[in-house]
Protein backbone atom coordinates (compact mmCIF):
# COMPACT_ATOMS: atom_id res chain seq x y z
CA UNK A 1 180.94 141.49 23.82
CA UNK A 2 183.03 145.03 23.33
CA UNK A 3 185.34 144.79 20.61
CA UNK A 4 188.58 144.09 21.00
CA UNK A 5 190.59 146.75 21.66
CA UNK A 6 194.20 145.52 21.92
CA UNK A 7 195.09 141.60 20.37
CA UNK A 8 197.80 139.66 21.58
CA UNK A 9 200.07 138.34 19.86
CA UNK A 10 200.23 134.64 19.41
CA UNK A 11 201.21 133.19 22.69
CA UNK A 12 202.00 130.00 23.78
CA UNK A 13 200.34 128.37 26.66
CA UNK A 14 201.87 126.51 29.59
CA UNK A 15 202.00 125.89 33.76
CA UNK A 16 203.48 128.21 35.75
CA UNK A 17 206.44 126.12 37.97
CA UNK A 18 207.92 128.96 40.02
CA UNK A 19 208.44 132.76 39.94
CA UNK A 20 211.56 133.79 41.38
CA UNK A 21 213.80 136.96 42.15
CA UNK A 22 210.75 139.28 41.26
CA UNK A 23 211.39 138.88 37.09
CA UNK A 24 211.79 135.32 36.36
CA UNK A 25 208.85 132.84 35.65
CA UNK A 26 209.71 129.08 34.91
CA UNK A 27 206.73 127.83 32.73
CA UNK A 28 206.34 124.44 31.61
CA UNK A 29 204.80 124.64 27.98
CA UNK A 30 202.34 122.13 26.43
CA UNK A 31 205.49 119.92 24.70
CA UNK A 32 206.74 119.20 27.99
CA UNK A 33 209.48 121.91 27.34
CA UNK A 34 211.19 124.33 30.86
CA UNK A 35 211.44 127.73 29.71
CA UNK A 36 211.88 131.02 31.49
CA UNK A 37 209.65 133.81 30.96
CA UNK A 38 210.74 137.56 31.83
CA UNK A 39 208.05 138.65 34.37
CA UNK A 40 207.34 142.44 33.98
CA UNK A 41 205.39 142.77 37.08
CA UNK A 42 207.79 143.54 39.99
CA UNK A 43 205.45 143.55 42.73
CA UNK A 44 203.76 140.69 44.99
CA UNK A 45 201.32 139.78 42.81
CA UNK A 46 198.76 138.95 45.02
CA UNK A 47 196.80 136.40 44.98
CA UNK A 48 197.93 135.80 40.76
CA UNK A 49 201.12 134.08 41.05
CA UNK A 50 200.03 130.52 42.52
CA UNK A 51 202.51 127.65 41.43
CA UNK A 52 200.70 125.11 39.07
CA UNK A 53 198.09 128.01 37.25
CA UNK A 54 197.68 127.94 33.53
CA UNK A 55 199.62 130.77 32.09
CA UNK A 56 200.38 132.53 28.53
CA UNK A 57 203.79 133.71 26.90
CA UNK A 58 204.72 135.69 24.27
CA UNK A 59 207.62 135.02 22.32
CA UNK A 60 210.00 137.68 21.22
CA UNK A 61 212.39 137.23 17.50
CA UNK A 62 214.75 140.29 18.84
CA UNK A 63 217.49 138.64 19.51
CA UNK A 64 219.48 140.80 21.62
CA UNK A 65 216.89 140.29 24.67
CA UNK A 66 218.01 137.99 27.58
CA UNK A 67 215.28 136.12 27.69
CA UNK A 68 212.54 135.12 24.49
CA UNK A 69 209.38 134.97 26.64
CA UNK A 70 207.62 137.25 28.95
CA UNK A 71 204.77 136.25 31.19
CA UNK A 72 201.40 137.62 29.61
CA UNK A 73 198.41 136.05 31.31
CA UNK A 74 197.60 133.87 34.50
CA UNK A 75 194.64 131.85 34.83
CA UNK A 76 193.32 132.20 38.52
CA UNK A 77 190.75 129.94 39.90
CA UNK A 78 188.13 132.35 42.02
CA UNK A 79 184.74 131.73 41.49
CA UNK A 80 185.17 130.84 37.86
CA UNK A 81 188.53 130.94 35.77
CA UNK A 82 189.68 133.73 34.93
CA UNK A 83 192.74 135.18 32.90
CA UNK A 84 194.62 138.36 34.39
CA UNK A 85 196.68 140.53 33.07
CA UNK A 86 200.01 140.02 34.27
CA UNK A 87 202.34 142.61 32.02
CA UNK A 88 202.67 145.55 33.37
CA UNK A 89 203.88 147.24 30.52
CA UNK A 90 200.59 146.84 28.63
CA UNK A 91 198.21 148.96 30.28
CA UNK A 92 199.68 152.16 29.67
CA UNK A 93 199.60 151.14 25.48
CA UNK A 94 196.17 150.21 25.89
CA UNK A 95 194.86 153.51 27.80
CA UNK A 96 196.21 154.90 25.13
CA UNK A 97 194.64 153.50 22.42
CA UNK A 98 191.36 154.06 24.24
CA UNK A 99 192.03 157.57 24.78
CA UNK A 100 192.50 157.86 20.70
CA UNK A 101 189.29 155.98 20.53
CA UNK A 102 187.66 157.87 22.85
CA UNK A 103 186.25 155.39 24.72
CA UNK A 104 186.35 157.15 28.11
CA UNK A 105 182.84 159.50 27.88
CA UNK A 106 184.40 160.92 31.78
CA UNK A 107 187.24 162.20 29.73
CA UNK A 108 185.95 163.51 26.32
CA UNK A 109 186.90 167.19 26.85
CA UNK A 110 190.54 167.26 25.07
CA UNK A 111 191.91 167.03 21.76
CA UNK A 112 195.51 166.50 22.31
CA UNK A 113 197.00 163.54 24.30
CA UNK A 114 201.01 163.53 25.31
CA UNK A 115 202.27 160.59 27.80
CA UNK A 116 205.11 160.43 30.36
CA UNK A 117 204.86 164.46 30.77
CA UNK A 118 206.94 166.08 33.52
CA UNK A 119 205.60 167.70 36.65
CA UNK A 120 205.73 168.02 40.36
CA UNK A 121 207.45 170.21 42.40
CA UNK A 122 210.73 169.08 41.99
CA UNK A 123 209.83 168.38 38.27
CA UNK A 124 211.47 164.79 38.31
CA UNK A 125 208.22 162.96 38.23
CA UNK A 126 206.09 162.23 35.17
CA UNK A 127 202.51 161.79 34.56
CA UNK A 128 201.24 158.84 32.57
CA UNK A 129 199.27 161.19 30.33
CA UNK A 130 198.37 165.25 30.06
CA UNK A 131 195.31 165.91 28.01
CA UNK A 132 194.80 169.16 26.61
CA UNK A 133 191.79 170.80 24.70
CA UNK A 134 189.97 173.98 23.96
CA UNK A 135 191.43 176.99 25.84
CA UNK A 136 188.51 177.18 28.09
CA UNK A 137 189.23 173.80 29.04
CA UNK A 138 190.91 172.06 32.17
CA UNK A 139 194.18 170.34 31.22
CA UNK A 140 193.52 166.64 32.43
CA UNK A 141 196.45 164.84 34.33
CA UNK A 142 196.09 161.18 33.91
CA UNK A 143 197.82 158.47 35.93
CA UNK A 144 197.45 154.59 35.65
CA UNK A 145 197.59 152.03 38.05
CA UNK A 146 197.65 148.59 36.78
CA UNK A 147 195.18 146.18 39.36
CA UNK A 148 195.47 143.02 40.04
CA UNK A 149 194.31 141.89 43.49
CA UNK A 150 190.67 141.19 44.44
CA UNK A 151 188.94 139.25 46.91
CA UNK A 152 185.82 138.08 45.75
CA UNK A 153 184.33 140.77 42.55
CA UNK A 154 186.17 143.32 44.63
CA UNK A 155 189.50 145.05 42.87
CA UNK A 156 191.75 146.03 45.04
CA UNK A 157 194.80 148.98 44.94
CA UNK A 158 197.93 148.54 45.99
CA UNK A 159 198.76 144.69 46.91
CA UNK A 160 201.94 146.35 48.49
CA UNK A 161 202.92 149.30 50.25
CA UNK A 162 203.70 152.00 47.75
CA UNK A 163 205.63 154.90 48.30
CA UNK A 164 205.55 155.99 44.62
CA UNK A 165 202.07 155.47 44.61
CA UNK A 166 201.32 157.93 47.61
CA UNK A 167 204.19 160.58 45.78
CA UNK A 168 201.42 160.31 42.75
CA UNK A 169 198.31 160.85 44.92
CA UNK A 170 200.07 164.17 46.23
CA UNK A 171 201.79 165.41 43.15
CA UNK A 172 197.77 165.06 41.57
CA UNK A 173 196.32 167.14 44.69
CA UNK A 174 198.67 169.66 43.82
CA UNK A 175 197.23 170.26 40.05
CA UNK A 176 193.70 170.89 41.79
CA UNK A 177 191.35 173.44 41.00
CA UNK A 178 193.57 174.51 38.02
CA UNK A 179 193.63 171.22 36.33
CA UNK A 180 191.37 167.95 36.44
CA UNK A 181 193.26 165.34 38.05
CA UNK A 182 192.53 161.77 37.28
CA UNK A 183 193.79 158.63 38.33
CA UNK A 184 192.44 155.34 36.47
CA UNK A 185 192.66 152.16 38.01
CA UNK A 186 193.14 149.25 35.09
CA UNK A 187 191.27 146.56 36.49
CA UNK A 188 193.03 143.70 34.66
CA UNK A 189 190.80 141.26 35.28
CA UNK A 190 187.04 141.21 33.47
CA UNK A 191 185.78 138.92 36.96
CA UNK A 192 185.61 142.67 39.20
CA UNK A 193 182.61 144.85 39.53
CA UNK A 194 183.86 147.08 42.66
CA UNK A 195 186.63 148.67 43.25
CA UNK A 196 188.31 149.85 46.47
CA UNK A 197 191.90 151.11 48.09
CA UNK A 198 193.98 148.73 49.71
CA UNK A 199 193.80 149.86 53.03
CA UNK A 200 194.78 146.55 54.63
CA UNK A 201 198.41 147.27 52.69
CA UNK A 202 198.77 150.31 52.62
CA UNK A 203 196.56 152.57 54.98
CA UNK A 204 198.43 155.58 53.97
CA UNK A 205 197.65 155.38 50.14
CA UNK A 206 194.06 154.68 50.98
CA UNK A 207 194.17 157.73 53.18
CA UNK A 208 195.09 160.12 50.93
CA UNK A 209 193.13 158.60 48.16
CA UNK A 210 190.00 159.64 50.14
CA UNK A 211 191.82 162.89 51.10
CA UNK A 212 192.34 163.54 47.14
CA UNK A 213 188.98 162.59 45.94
CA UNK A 214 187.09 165.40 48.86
CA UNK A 215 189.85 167.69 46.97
CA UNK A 216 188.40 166.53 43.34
CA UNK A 217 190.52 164.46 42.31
CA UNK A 218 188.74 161.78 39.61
CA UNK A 219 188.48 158.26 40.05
CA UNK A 220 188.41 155.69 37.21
CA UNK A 221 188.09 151.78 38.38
CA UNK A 222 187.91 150.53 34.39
CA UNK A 223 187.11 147.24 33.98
CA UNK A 224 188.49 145.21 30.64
CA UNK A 225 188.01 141.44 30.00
CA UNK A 226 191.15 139.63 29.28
CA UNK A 227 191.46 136.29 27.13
CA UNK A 228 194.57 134.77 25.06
CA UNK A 229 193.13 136.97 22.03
CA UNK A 230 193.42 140.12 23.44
CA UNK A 231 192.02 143.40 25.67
CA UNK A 232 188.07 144.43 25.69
CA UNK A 233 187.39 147.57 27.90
CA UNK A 234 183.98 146.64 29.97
CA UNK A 235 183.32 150.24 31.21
CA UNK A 236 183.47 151.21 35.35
CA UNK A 237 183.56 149.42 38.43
CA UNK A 238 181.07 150.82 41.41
CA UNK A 239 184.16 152.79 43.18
CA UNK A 240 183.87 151.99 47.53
CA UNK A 241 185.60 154.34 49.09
């Protein structure tokens, strides 16, 4: 087993009741005790969201937040259980922390890392992460995409139609040949070995994902194993495009 590269705090486990107006999440904890959880992951949640799953919370001492608990993990029920990764905040800290580790042998060539770095055109958009090295070097412009969906060991990007998600794919093109572009897909969920676009949600964003990678763009389906003690990074998935 890799080691662990992020730990979660101690959460408290529970049964997901509902999910409701895209950030709540009614869990019924192991006392018998109703509590809503803040859910940080806007989207549809495909396939992860089913009413009566085992979940995780973490509980929060700040007490000017609204609500104490935000919605971690959720156990799905494929072939085997498995937890997923359900906070959409996280994977951003943990590519980090990887990146300082090194961890990525695809992306060794830099010395410097610097997140949420304007660019684009209209400069209003920022990339997750801008690498930088020797002079001789390629910048590397690093986006993230947090993953979710599957069907079967197959990972699946977007769940949804995303509009911001195309913008990305076409700001990235736009850094090529003068930069290395890179987008890595956080498989958050250690039960995937293949990755693949969405198409059947979005055929655009699958489009241009092929369209980007004939241009050079990079392509990083990482696979991590997640469990109530925390984040192991299991190297790639076999990308299908």
């Amino acid at each position: 087993m890799a080691d662990l590269l992020y730990p979660y705090p101690n959460l408290h486990q529970g049964i997901l009741l509902k999910r409701y107006k895209r950030f709540f999440a009614d869990v019924e904890l192991q006392s018998g005790e109703v509590v809503t959880a803040h859910c940080p992951n806007t989207g549809p949640m495909t396939g992860v969201s089913k009413v009566g799953s085992p979940v995780q919370i973490s509980e929060s001492d700040n007490p000017k937040r609204k609500l104490a608990y935000t919605l971690e993990l959720i156990q799905v029920e494929d072939t085997v259980p498995t937890w997923v990764g359900v906070n959409t905040a996280l994977p951003n800290r943990v590519v980090k922390l990887a990146l300082e580790k090194y961890l990525f042998p695809e992306l060794q060539e830099y010395t410097k890392v610097k997140g949420e770095v304007v660019y684009g055109e209209d400069k209003k958009s920022r990339v997750d992460f801008y690498l930088t090295g020797e002079e001789k070097q390629l910048p590397i412009y690093l986006e993230v995409k947090n993953t979710t969906w599957s069907q079967g060991s197959l990972a699946l990007f977007p769940d949804t139609e995303t509009t911001r998600g195309q913008k990305h794919l076409r700001e990235l093109i736009k850094v090529l040949p003068h930069s290395r572009a890179v987008m890595l897909y956080f498989i958050n969920r250690g039960d995937c070995t293949h990755f693949a676009p969405g198409d059947s949600t979005d055929p655009v964003y699958g489009k241009l994902l092929r369209q980007a990678i004939n241009l050079g763009l990079e392509v990083l389906p990482c696979r991590f194993n997640i469990s109530p003690e925390g984040i192991r990074y299991l190297g790639l998935a076999e990308l299908q495009i």
